XYZ file of C-alpha atoms in Angstrom:
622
model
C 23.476 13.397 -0.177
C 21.713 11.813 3.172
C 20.820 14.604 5.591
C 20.462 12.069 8.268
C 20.097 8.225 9.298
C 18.551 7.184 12.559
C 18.488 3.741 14.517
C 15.899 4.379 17.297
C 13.865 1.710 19.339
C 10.137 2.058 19.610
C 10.796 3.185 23.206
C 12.489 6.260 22.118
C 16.190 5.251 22.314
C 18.264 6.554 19.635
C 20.838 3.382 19.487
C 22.978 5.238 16.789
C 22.834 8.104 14.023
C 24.623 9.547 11.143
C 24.282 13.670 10.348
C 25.702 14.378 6.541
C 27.768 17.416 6.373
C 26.886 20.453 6.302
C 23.779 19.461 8.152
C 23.268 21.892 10.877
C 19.421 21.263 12.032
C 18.421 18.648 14.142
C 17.145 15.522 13.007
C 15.102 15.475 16.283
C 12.203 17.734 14.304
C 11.316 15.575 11.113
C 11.777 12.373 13.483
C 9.202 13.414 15.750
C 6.415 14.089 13.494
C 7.347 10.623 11.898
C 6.430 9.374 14.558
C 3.342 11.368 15.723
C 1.755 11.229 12.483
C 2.500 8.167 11.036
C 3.839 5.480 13.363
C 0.855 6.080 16.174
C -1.553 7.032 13.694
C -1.417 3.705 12.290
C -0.256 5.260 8.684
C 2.734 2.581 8.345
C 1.374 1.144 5.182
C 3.307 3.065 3.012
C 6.966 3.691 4.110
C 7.505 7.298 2.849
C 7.272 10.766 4.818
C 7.236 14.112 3.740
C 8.097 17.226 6.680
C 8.786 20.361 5.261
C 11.674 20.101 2.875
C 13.047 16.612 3.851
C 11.721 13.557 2.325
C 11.917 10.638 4.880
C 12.164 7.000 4.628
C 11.175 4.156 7.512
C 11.078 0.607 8.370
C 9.862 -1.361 11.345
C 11.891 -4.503 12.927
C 9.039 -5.818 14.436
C 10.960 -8.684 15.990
C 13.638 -6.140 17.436
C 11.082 -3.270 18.078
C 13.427 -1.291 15.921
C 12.970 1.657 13.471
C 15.384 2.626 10.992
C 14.428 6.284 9.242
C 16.707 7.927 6.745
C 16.048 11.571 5.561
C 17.471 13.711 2.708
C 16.335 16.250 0.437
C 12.514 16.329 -1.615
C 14.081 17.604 -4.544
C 16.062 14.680 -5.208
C 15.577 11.445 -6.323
C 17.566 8.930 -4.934
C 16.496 5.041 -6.115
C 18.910 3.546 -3.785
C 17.042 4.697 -0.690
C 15.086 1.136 -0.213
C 17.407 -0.776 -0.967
C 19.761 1.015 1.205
C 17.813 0.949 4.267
C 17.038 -2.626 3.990
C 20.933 -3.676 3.696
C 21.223 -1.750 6.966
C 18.857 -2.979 9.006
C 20.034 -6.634 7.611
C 23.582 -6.044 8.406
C 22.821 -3.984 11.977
C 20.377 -7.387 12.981
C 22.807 -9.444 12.278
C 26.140 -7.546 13.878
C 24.085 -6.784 17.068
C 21.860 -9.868 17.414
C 23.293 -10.752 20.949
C 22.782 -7.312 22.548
C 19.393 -7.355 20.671
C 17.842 -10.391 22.123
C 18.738 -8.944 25.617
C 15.770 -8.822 27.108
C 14.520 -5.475 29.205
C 15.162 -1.742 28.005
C 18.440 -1.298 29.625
C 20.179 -3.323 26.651
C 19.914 -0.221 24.553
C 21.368 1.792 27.546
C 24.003 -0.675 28.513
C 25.303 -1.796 24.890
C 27.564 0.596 22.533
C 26.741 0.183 18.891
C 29.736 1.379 17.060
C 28.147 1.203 13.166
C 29.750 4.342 11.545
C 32.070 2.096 9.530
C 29.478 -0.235 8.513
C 27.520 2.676 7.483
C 29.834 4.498 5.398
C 30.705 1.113 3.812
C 27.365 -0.152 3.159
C 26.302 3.900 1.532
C 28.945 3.714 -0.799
C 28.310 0.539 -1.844
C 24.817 2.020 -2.625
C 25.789 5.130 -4.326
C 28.393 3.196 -6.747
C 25.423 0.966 -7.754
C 23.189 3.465 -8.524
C 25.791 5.708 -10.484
C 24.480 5.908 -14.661
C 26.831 3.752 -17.019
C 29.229 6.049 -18.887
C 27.272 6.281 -22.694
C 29.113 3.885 -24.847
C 31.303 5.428 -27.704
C 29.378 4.515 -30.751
C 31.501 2.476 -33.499
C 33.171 4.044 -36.530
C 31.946 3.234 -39.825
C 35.066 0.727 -40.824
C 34.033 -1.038 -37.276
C 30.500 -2.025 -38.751
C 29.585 -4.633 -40.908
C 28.126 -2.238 -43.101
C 31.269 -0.909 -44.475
C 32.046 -4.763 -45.488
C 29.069 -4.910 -47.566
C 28.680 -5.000 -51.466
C 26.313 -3.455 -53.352
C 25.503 -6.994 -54.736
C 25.375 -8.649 -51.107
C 22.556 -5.726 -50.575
C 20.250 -6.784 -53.060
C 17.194 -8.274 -51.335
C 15.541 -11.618 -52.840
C 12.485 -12.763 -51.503
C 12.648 -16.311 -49.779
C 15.266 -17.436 -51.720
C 13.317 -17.120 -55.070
C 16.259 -15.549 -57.162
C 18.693 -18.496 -55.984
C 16.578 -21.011 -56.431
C 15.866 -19.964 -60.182
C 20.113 -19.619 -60.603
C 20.278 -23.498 -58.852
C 17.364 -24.320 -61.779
C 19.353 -22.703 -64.562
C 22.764 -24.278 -63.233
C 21.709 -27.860 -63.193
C 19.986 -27.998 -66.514
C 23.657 -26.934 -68.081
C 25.087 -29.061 -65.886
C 23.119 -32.461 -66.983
C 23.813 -31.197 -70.348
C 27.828 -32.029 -70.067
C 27.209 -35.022 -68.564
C 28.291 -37.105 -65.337
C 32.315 -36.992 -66.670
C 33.021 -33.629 -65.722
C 30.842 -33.824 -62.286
C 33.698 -34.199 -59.931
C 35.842 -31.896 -60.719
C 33.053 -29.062 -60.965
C 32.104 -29.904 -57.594
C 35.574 -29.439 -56.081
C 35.893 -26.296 -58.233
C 32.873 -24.961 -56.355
C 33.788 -25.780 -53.176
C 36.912 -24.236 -53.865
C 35.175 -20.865 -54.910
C 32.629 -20.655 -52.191
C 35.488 -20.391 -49.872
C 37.165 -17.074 -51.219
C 33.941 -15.572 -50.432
C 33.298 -13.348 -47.549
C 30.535 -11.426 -47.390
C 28.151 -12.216 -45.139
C 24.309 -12.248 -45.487
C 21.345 -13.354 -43.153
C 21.215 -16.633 -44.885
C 22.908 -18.715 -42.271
C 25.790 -16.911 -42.828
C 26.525 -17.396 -46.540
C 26.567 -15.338 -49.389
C 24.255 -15.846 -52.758
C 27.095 -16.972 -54.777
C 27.971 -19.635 -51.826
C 24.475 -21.305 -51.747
C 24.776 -21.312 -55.355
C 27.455 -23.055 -55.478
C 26.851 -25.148 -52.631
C 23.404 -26.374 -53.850
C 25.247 -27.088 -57.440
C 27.836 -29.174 -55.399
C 24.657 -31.012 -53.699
C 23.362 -31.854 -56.953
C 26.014 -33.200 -58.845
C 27.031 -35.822 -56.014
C 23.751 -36.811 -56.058
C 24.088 -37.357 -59.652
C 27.189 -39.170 -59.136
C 26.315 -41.582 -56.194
C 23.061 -43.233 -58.479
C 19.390 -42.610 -58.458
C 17.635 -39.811 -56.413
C 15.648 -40.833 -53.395
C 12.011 -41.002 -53.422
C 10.192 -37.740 -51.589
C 6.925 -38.222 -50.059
C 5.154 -35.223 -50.967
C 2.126 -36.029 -48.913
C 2.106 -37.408 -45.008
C 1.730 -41.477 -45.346
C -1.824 -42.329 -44.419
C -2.518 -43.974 -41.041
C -3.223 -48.060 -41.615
C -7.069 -49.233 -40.664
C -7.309 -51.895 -38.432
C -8.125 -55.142 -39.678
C -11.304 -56.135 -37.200
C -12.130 -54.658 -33.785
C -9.223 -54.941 -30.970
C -9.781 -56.384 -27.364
C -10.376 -54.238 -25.070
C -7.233 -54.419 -22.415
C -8.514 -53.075 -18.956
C -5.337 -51.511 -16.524
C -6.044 -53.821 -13.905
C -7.303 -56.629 -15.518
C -4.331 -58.480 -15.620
C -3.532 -60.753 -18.703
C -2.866 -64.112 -16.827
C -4.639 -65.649 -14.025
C -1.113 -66.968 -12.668
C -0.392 -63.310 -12.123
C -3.021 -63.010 -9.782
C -1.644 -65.826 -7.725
C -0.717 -64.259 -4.498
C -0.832 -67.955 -2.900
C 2.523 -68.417 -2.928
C 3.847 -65.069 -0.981
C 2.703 -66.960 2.408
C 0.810 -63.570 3.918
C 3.288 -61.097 3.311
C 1.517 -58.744 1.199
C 5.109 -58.988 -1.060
C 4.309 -59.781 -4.976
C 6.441 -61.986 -7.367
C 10.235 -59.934 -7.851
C 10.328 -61.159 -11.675
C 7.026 -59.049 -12.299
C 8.210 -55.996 -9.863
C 10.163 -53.447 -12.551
C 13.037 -52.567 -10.893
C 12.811 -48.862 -11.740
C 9.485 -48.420 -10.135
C 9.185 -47.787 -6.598
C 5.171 -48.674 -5.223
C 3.630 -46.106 -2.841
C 2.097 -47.736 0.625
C -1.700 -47.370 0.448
C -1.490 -46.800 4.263
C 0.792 -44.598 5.461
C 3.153 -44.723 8.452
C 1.780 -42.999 11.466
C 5.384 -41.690 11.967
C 5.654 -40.394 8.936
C 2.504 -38.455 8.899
C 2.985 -36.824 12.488
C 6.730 -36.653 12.590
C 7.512 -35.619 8.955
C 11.144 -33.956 10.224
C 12.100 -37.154 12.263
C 15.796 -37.641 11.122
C 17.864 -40.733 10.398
C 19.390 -40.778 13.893
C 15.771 -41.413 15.296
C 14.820 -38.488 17.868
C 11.365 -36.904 18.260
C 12.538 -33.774 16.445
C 9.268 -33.031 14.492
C 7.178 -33.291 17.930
C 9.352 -30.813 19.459
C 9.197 -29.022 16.417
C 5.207 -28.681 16.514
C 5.471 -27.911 19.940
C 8.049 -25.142 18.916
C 6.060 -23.825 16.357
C 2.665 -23.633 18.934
C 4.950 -21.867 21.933
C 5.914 -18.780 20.346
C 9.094 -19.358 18.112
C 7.395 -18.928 14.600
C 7.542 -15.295 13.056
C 5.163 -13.792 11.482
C 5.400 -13.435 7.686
C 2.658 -11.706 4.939
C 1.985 -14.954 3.556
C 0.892 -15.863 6.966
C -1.197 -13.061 7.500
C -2.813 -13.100 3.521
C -5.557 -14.612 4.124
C -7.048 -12.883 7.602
C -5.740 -9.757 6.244
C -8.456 -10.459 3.612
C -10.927 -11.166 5.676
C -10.570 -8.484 7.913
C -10.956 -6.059 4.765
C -14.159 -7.707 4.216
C -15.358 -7.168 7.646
C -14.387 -3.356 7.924
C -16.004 -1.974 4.361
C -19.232 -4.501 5.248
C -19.454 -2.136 9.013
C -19.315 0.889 6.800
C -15.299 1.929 6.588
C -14.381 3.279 3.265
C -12.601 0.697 0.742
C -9.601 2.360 0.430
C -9.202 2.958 4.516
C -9.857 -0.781 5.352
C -6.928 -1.358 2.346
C -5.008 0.692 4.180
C -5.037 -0.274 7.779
C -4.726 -4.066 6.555
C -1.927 -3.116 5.098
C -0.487 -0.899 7.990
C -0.966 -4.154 10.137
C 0.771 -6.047 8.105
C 3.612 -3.653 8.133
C 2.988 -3.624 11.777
C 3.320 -6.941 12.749
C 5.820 -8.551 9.765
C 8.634 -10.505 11.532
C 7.165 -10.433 14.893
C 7.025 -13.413 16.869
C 3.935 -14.731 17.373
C 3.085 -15.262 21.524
C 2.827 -18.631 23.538
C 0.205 -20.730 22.023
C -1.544 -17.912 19.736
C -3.086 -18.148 16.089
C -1.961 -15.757 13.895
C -5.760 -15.096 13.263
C -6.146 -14.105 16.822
C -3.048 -12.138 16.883
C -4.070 -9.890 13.594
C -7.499 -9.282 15.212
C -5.846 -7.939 18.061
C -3.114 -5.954 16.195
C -5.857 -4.480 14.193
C -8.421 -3.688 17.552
C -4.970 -1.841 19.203
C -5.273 0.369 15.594
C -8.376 1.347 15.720
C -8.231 2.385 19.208
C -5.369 4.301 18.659
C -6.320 6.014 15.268
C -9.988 6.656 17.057
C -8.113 8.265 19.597
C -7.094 12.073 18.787
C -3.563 13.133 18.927
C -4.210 16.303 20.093
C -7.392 17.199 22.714
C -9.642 19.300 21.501
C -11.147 20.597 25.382
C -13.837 23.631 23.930
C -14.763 24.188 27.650
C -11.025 24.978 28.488
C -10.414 27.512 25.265
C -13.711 29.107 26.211
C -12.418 30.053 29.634
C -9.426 31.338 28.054
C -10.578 33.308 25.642
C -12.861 34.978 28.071
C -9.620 35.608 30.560
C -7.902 37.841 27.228
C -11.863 39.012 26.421
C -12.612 37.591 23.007
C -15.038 35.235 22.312
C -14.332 31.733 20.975
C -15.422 31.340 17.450
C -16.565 27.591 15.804
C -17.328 27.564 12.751
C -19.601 24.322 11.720
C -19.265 23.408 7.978
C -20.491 20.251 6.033
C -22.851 18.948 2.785
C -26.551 19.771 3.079
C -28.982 17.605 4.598
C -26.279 16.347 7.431
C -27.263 18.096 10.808
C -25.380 21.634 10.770
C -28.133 23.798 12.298
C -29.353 20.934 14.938
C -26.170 20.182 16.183
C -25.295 23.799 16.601
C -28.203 24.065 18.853
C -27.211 21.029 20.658
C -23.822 22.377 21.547
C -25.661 25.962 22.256
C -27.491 24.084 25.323
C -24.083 22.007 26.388
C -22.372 25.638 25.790
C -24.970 27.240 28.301
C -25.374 24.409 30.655
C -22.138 24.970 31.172
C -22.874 28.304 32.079
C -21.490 30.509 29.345
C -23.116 33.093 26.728
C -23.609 31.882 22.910
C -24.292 34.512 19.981
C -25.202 32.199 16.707
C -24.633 33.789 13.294
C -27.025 33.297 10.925
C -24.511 32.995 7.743
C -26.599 30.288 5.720
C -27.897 33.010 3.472
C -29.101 30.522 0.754
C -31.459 27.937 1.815
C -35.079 29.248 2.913
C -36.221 29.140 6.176
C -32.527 28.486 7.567
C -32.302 31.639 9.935
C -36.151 30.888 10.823
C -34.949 27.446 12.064
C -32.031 29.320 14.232
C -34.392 31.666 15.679
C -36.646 28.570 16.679
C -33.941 26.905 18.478
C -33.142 30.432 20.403
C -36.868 30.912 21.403
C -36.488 27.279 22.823
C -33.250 27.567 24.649
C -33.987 30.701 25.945
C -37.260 29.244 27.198
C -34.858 26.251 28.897
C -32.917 29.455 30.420
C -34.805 31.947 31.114
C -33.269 35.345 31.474
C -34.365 35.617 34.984
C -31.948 33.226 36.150
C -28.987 34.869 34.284
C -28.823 38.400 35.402
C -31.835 39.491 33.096
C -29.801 39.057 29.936
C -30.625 36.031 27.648
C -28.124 33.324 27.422
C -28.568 32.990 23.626
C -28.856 35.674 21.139
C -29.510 35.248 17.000
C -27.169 37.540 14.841
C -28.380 37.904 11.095
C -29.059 39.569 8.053
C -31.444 38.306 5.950
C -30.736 36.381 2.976
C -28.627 37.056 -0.097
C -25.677 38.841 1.645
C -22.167 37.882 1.855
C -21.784 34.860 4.585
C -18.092 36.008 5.336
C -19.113 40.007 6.342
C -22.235 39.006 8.663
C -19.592 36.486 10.005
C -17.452 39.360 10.705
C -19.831 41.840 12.380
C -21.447 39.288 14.607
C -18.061 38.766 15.967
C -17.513 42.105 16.320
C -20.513 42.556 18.004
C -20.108 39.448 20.459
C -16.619 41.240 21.274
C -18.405 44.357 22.570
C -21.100 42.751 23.907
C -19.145 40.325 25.594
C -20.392 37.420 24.837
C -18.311 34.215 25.443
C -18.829 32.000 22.230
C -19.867 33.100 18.594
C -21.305 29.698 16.175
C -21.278 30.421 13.087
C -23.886 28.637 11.449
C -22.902 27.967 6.883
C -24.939 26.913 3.878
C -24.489 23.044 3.316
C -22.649 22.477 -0.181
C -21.688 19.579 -2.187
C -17.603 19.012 -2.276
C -17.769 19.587 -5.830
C -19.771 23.193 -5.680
C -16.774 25.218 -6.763
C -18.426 28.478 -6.007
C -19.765 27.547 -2.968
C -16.251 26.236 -1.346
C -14.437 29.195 -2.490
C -17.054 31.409 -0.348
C -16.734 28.747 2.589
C -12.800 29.028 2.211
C -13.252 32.804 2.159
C -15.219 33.301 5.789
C -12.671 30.863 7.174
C -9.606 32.832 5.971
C -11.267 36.147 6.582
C -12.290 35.653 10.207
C -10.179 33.018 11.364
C -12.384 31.179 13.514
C -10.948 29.069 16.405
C -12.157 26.050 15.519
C -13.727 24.791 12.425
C -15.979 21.268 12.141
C -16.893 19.738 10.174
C -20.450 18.272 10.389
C -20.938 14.737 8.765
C -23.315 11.730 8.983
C -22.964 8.388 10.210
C -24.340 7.116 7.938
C -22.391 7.424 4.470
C -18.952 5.263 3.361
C -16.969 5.805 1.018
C -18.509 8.932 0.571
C -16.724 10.716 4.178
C -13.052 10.216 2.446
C -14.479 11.990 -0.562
C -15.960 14.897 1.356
C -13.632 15.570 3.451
C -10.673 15.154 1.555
C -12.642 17.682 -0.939
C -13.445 20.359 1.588
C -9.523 20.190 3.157
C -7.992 21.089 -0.736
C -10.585 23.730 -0.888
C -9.499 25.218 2.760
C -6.169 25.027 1.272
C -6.154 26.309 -2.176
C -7.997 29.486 -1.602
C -5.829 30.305 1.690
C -3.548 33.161 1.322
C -0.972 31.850 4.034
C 2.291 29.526 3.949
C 0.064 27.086 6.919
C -3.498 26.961 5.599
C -6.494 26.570 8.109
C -8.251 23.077 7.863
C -10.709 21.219 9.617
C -9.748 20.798 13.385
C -12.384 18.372 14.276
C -15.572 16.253 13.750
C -19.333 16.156 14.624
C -20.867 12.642 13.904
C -24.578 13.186 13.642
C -27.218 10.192 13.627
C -25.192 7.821 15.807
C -28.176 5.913 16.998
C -29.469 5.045 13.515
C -26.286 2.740 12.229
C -26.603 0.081 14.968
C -23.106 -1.527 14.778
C -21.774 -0.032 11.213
C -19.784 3.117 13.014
C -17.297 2.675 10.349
C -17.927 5.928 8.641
C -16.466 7.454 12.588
C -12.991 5.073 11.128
C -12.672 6.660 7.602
C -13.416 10.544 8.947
C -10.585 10.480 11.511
C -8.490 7.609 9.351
C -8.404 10.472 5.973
C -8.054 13.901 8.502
C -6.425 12.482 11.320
C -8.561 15.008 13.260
C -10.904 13.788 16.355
C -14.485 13.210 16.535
C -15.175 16.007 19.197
C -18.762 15.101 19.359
C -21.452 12.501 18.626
C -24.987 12.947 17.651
C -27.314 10.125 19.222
C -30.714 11.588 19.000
C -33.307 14.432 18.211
C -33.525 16.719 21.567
C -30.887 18.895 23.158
C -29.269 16.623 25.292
C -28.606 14.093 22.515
C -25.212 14.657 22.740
C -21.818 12.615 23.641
C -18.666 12.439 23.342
C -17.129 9.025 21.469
C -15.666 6.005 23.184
C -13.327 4.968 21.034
C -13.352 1.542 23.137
C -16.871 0.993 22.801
C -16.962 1.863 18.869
C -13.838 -0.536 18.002
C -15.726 -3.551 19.817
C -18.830 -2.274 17.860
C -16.562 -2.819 14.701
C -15.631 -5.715 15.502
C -18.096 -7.687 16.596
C -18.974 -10.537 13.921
């Protein structure tokens, strides 16, 4: 039922795999995106991975740099997966520990891992424990107990009641005839409570049985002299006569006991008042025993070298180790600004990371999380795929189209500045921009583009450029559909030949239904090159909210199999957050898109790309 199982060092070096029948794709495919979207995104927190149809399971050997990654069909549910791959990796550790420790990549190259048997062994081991119990055959009704009930056994008395009125009948008769006839009543009872056997809840005896059993009780009390006297109440605790003396602990009771004249400086008290039992703790302790709590009987320095052990690099790492910075490292990130649920994750994606690792010469495991977690950031801050506008510009113009972005984002954020910003980068760089006026809702919003044109235009006059202007405004008015002036502007940049069409939205709320089905409409009607998404620096948990929002609307109004989603990022206010950039964390952490540009102030040039360096030593910086 496996498709596939992998054993593959972090390097790339697949040490051995297993392909379940009838398997004819490569395991290559799913493997790879494992890896690019999980295992260098930093997304190793939880150890499941959906690609396509396959469901896929991972775990890190940190120690051995190691991955182990099983895969097998979504649509079933297999609960012996975890276990599974954890009895693997124990058994492959511990089979191949010597080739393991080799040091240098070559012992992956050199060494043949022969683990097909093991394998097979080991999976049906795991299937055989995870098969359902047959259902057991339910009993027939001469198998019960119920069949060897009475009706009389059924009757139900309450606490006894009913018996105890029969015992009170009973043994008024029974002092009637007299203390002659006692004995042999009581062995004819006991006789009689044997032939019964029917059983009830009552300790295991019948009504008839304590019947008789109680009258048996009663007559050999009867016959063995008077009854003994019951206490019906609890006796009363006995006053003391006058007031005690007070006995202090250490007071001691004789003064000869505090005598120590006679031990001649030994600190050793009298052995007849020692009680042999007790064994006295040393109010000083042995420096020995404090420094070199594993030194052994045979009298070596084994707990020294064991410190020393410990402080060169031997120890590995374990999560109760790494508890209690993990915690405080959560505490840092959501007080810079990262969303609560994004610093929860990348602590726990560190911890993942760097369980069972040894720790290097002389480190602290505090210093060796902070780094772990600094290499994260880096790498999650750092896109997996380039987003270079200047290079799709030129090749869009070489097949004559323009490039299309489409900016999208809440209101209030930046969309219309930002667009102008990257109008003057777009014709610095020395190509034509057409901006679409498509924010048909909000007054004054195509007034505000047609500002920034007069301005950039002014910046680059058309005298310079062949007498044609560098930018040109496209609009309608208000109140028309955003998705057909999208459409006709660029159709008109196409015949106009203009290099770059921005297409300028209305800002909406995540949770604007309308409004995000109209936004998911341009984008699948036009198909715009790239679409980003405009966001502040300033919120927190907010960012995961919006853009996880705006990505299910993309995808639930798309008409296609591969929906189109945000491709990238513009941070706007940069300079107002001073070292609490974590909102730039959560944005790329919750899209795993890149943050294509950054918005650090309020003129055209105010605009850079990030350093994903510069922001995780920002973030980190007490």
């Amino acid at each position: 039922m496996l498709d596939f199982f992998a054993i593959f060092s972090k390097g790339g070096i697949v040490l051995w795999c297993f392909q379940g029948a009838g398997v004819t794709e490569s395991f290559g495919g799913p493997v790879n995106a494992l890896i690019r979207s999980v295992i260098l995104q930093e997304r190793s927190g939880n150890n499941s991975f959906t690609h396509n149809a396959l469901s896929l399971k991972y775990k890190l050997d940190n120690e051995f740099e190691l991955v182990f990654v099983v895969g097998f069909q979504k649509i079933l549910t297999l609960t012996y997966v975890d276990k599974f791959i954890d009895d693997v990796q124990l058994h492959f550790r511990d089979r191949y520990k010597n080739e393991l420790e080799q040091r240098g990549a070559l012992k992956f190259l050199l060494n043949n891992f022969e683990f097909g048997d093991d394998f097979h062994i080991l999976l049906r081991e795991a299937e055989g424990s995870s098969k359902a119990k047959a259902p057991v055959s339910m009993r027939t009704f001469n198998e019960s107990q119920k069949s060897q009930k009475t009706v009389k056994s059924m009757i139900e008395t309450k606490d006894g009641d009913k018996s105890k009125e029969q015992v009170g009948k009973k043994s008024k008769n029974a002092k009637k005839e007299g203390e002659k006839s006692g004995g042999d009543q009581a062995k004819a009872a006991a006789q009689t409570a044997s032939k019964k056997a029917v059983e009830t809840g009552n300790g295991g005896l019948t009504q008839e049985e304590i019947i008789e059993r109680n009258r048996a009780k009663f007559f050999s009390k009867q016959l063995g002299g008077a009854k003994p006297e019951k206490s019906s109440k609890s006796p009363k605790p006995q006053k003391p006569k006058g007031k005690m003396n007070r006995v202090w602990d250490m007071g001691g009771k004789r003064i000869a006991e505090l005598d120590y004249s006679g031990t001649n400086g030994d600190n050793s008290s009298d052995a007849q008042n020692q009680d042999p039992d007790a064994t006295a703790e040393p109010l000083i302790l042995n420096v020995h025993s404090v420094w070199f709590p594993c030194r052994g009987k045979k009298g070596g320095f084994g707990g020294m070298f064991g410190m020393l052990k410990g402080l060169v690099g031997s120890k590995n790492l374990t999560q109760e180790d790494m508890e209690p910075v993990l915690d405080k490292m959560r505490d840092h990130l959501i007080a810079k600004n990262v969303a609560a649920e994004i610093a929860s994750q990348l602590c726990n994606s560190v911890a993942k990371k760097l369980e069972g690792k040894v720790m290097g010469t002389f480190t602290t495991v505090a210093s060796t999380v902070k780094q772990a977690l600094q290499d994260s950031l880096v790498q999650i801050l750092q896109p997996k795929r380039r987003v270079d506008i200047l290079r799709d510009v030129l090749e869009a113009r070489s097949q004559r189209k323009p490039f299309v972005i489409t900016f999208c984002g809440v209101n209030g954020v930046g969309k219309s500045t930002n667009l102008a910003k990257i109008s003057y980068w777009l014709i610095e760089n020395g190509f034509t921009v057409l901006i679409a006026a498509c924010d048909t809702f909000r007054a004054g919003a195509v007034e505000q583009l047609r500002t920034h044109q007069r301005r950039l235009n002014s910046l680059h006059p058309p005298e310079k450029h062949g007498g044609q202007p560098t930018v040109q405004l496209f609009e309608k008015g208000y109140g028309k559909d955003a998705a057909g002036i999208a459409m006709e502007a660029i159709a008109f940049a196409r015949n106009q030949g203009f290099d770059v069409v921005l297409i300028d939205t209305a800002g909406r709320m995540q949770d604007n239904a309308p409004l995000m089905t109209a936004l998911a409409k341009l984008i699948a009607v036009n198909t715009p090159d790239l679409v980003l998404f405009v966001g502040e620096a300033l919120v927190g948990n907010e960012a995961v909210d919006q853009l996880v929002k705006f990505n299910q609307a993309l995808a639930d109004h798309s008409k296609t199999d591969k929906p189109r989603l945000i491709d990238g990022i513009v941070l706007t206010k940069f300079d107002t957050i001073d070292d609490k950039v974590g909102a730039a964390i959560s944005m790329t952490y919750i899209t795993g898109q890149p943050i294509v540009f950054v918005g650090t102030g309020q003129t055209y040039s105010d605009l850079r790309s990030l350093n994903a360096r510069a922001v995780v030593s920002a973030l980190m910086k007490a």
